[in-house]
Backbone as a ProteinNet text record, in pm:
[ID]
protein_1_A
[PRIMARY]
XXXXXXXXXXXXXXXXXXXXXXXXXXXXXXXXXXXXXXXXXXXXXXXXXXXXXXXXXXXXXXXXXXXXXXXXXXXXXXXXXXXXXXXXXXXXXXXXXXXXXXXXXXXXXXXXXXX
[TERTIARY]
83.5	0	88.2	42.3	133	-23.2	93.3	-22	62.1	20.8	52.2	-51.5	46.3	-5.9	17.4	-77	-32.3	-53.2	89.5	65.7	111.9	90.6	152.9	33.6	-58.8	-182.1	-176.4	-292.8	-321.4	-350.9	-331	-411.6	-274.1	-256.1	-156.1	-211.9	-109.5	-142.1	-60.4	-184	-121.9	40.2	126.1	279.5	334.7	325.9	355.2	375.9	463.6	476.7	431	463.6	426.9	479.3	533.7	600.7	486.9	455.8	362.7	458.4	445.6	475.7	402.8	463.6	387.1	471.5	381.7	523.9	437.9	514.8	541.1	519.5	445.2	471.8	422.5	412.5	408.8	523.4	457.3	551.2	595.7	647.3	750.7	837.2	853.3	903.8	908.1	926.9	900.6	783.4	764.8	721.6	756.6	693.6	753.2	705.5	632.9	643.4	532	599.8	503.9	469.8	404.2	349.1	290.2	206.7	148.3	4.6	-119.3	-196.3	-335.2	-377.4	-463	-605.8	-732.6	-829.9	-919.8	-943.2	-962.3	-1151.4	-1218.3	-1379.8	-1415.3	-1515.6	-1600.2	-1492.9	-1353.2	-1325.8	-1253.4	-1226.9	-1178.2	-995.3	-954	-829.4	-673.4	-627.2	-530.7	-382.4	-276	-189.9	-83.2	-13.2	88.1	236.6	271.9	404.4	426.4	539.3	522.9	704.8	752.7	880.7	881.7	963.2	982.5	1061.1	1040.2	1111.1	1322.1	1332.9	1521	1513.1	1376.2	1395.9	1379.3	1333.8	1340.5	1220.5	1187.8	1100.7	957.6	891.9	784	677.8	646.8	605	463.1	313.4	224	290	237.8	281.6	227.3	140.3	86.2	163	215	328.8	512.6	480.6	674.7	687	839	906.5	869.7	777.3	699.3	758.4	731.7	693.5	805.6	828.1	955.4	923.5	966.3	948.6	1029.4	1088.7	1187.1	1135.2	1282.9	1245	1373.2	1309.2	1397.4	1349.1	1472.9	1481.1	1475.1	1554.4	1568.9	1433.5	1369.5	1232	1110.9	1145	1031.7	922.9	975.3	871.5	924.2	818.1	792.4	755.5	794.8	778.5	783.2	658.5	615	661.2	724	794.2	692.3	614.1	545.3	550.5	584.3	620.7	563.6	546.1	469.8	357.8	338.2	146.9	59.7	-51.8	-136.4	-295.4	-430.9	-560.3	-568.1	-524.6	-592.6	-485.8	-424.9	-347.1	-470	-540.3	-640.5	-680.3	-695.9	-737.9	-630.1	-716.2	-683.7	-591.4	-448.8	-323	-334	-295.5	-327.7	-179.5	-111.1	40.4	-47.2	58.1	-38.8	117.5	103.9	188.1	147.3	240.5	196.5	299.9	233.5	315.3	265.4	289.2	271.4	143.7	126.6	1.3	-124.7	-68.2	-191.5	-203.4	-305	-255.5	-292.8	-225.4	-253.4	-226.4	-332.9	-352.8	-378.4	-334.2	-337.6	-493.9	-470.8	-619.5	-624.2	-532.7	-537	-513.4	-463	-468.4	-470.3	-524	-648.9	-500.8	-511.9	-416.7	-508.3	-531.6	-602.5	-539.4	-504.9	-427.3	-514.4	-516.7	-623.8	-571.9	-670.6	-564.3	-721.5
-118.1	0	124.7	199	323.6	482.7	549.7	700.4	791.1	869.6	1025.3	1129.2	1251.7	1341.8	1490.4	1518.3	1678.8	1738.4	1906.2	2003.5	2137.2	2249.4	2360.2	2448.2	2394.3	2464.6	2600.7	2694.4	2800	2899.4	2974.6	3080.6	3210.9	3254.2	3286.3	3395.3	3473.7	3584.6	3528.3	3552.4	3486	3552.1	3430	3508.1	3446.8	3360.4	3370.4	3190.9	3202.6	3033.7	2969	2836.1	2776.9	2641.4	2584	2433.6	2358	2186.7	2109.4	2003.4	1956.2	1827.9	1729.2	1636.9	1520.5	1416.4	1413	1313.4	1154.9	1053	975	883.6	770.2	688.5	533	458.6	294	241.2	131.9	60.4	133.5	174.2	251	187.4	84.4	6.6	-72.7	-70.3	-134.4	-10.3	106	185.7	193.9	205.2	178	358.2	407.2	554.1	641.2	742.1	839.3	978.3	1077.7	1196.9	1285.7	1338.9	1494.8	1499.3	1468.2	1517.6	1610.8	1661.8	1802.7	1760.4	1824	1835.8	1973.3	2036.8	2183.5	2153.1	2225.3	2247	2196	2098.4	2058.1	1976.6	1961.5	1878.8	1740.1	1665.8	1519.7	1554.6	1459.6	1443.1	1420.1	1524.5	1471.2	1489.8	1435.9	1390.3	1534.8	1588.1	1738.3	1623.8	1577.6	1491.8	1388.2	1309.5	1178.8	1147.8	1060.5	1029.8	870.6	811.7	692.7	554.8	452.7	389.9	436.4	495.3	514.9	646.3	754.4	860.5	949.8	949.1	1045.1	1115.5	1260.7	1322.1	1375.4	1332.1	1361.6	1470.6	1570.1	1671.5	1721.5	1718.1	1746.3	1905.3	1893.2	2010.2	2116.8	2162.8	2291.9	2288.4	2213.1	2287.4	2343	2193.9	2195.6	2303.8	2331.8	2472.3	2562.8	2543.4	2584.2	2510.4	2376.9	2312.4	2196.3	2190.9	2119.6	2020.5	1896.5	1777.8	1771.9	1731.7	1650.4	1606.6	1504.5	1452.1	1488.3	1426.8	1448.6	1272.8	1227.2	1079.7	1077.9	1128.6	1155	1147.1	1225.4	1315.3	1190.1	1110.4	1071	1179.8	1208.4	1319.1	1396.7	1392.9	1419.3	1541	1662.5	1798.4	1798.8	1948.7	2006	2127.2	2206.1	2354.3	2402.1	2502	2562.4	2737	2737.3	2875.2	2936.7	3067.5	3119.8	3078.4	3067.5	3018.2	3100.8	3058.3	3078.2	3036.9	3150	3098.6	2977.7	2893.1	2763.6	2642.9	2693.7	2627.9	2583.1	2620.1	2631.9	2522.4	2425.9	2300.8	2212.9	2111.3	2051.2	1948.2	1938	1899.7	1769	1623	1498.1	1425.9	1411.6	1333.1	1125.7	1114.8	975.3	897.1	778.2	623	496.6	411.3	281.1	192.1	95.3	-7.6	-124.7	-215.5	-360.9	-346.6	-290.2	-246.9	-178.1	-143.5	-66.1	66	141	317.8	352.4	458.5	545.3	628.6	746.4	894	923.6	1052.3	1154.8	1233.2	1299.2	1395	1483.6	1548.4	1650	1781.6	1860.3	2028.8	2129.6	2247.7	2325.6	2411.7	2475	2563.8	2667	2800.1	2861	3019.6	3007.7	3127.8	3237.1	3359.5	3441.6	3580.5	3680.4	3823	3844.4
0	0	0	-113.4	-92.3	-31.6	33.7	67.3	-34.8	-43	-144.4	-56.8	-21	50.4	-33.3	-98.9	-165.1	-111.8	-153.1	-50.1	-131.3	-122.9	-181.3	-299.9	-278.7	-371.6	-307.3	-369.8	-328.5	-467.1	-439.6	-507.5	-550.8	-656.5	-738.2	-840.8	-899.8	-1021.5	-1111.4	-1212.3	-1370.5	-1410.4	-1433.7	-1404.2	-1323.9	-1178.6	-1124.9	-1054.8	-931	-926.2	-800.3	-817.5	-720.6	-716.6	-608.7	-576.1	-519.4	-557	-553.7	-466.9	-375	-304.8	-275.5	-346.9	-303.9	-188.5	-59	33.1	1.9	22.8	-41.1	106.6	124.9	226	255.5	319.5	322.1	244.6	176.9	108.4	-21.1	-34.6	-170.5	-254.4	-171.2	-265	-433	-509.1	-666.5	-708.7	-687.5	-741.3	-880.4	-972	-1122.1	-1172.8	-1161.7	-1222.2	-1113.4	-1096.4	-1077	-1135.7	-1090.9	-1176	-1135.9	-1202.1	-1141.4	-1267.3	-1212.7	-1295.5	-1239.8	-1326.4	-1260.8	-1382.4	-1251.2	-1309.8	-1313.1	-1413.6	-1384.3	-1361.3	-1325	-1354.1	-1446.9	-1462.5	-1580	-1670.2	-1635.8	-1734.1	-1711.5	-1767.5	-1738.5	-1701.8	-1583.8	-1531.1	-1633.2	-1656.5	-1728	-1702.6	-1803.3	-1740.5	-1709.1	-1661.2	-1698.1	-1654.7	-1558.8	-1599.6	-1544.8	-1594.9	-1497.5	-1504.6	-1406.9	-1464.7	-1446.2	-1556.6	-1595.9	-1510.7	-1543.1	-1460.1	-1479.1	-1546.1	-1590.2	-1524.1	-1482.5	-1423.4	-1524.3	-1631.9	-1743.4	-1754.3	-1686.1	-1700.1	-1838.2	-1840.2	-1930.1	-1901.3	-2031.1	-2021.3	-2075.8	-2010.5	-2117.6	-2167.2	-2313.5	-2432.7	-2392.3	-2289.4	-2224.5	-2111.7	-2034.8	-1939.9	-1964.5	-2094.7	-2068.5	-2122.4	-2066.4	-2037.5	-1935.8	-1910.3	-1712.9	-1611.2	-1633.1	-1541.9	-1517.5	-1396.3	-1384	-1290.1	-1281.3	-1154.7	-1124.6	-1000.2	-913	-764.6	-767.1	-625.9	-560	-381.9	-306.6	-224.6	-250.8	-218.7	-32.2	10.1	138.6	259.1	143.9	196.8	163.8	89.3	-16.4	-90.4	-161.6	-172.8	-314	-368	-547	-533.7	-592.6	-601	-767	-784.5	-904.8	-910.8	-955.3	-969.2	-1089.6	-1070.3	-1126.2	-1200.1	-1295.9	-1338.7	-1414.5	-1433	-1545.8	-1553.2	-1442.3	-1471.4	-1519.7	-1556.2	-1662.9	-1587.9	-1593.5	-1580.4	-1607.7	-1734.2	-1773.5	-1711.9	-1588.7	-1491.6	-1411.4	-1387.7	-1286.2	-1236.7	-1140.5	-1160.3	-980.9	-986.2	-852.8	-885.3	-876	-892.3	-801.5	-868.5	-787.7	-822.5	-678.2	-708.7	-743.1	-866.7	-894.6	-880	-805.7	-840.4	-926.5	-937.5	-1008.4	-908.5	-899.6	-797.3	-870.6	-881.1	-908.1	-998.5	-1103.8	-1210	-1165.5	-1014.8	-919.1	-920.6	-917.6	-914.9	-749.9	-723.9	-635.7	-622	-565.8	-596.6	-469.8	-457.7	-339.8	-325	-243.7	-223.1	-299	-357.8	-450.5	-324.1	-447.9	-414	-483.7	-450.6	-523.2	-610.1	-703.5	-804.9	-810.6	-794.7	-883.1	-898.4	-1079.6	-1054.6	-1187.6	-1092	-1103.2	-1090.8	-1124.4	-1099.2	-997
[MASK]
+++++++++++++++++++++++++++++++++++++++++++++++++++++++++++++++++++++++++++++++++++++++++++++++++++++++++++++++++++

């Protein structure tokens, strides 16, 4: 069983940034990929990044060059670096895993960047 705890939402001016953490806990072990996906109002959950089992970061085509992932092994804990955000950022940010062909997702946290 893995938990995922997101944290770092809030409320922002178009322009402007924000860091996403996801902490990481139970069994962690054989984790095969994790990610970052967001669901704005009225629309279906999709993917913004994930990194691979070799560690090789992947980018939906509306963030990359914004949007940056890393981890901190130490910490367990998957962070989203958020830049230059944009209104159609808007949307509740969910840290996702895969473990043994299983998913698991966090509670989500709110993004909303607005003037």
């Amino acid at each position: 069983q893995v938990q995922l705890v997101e944290s770092g939402g809030g409320l922002v001016q178009p322009g402007g940034s924000l860091r996403l953490s996801c902490a990481v806990s139970g069994s962690i072990f054989s984790i095969s990929a994790m990610g970052w996906y967001r669901q704005a109002p009225g629309k279906e959950r999709e993917l913004v990044a994930t990194i691979t089992f070799d560690g090789t970061p992947m980018y939906a085509d509306s963030v990359k060059g914004r949007f940056t992932m890393s981890t901190d092994n130490a910490k367990n804990t998957l962070y989203l670096q958020m830049n230059s955000l944009k209104p159609e950022d808007t949307a509740v940010y969910y840290c996702h895993a895969r473990k043994f062909r299983l998913d698991y997702w966090g509670q989500g946290t709110q993004v909303i960047v607005s003037s």
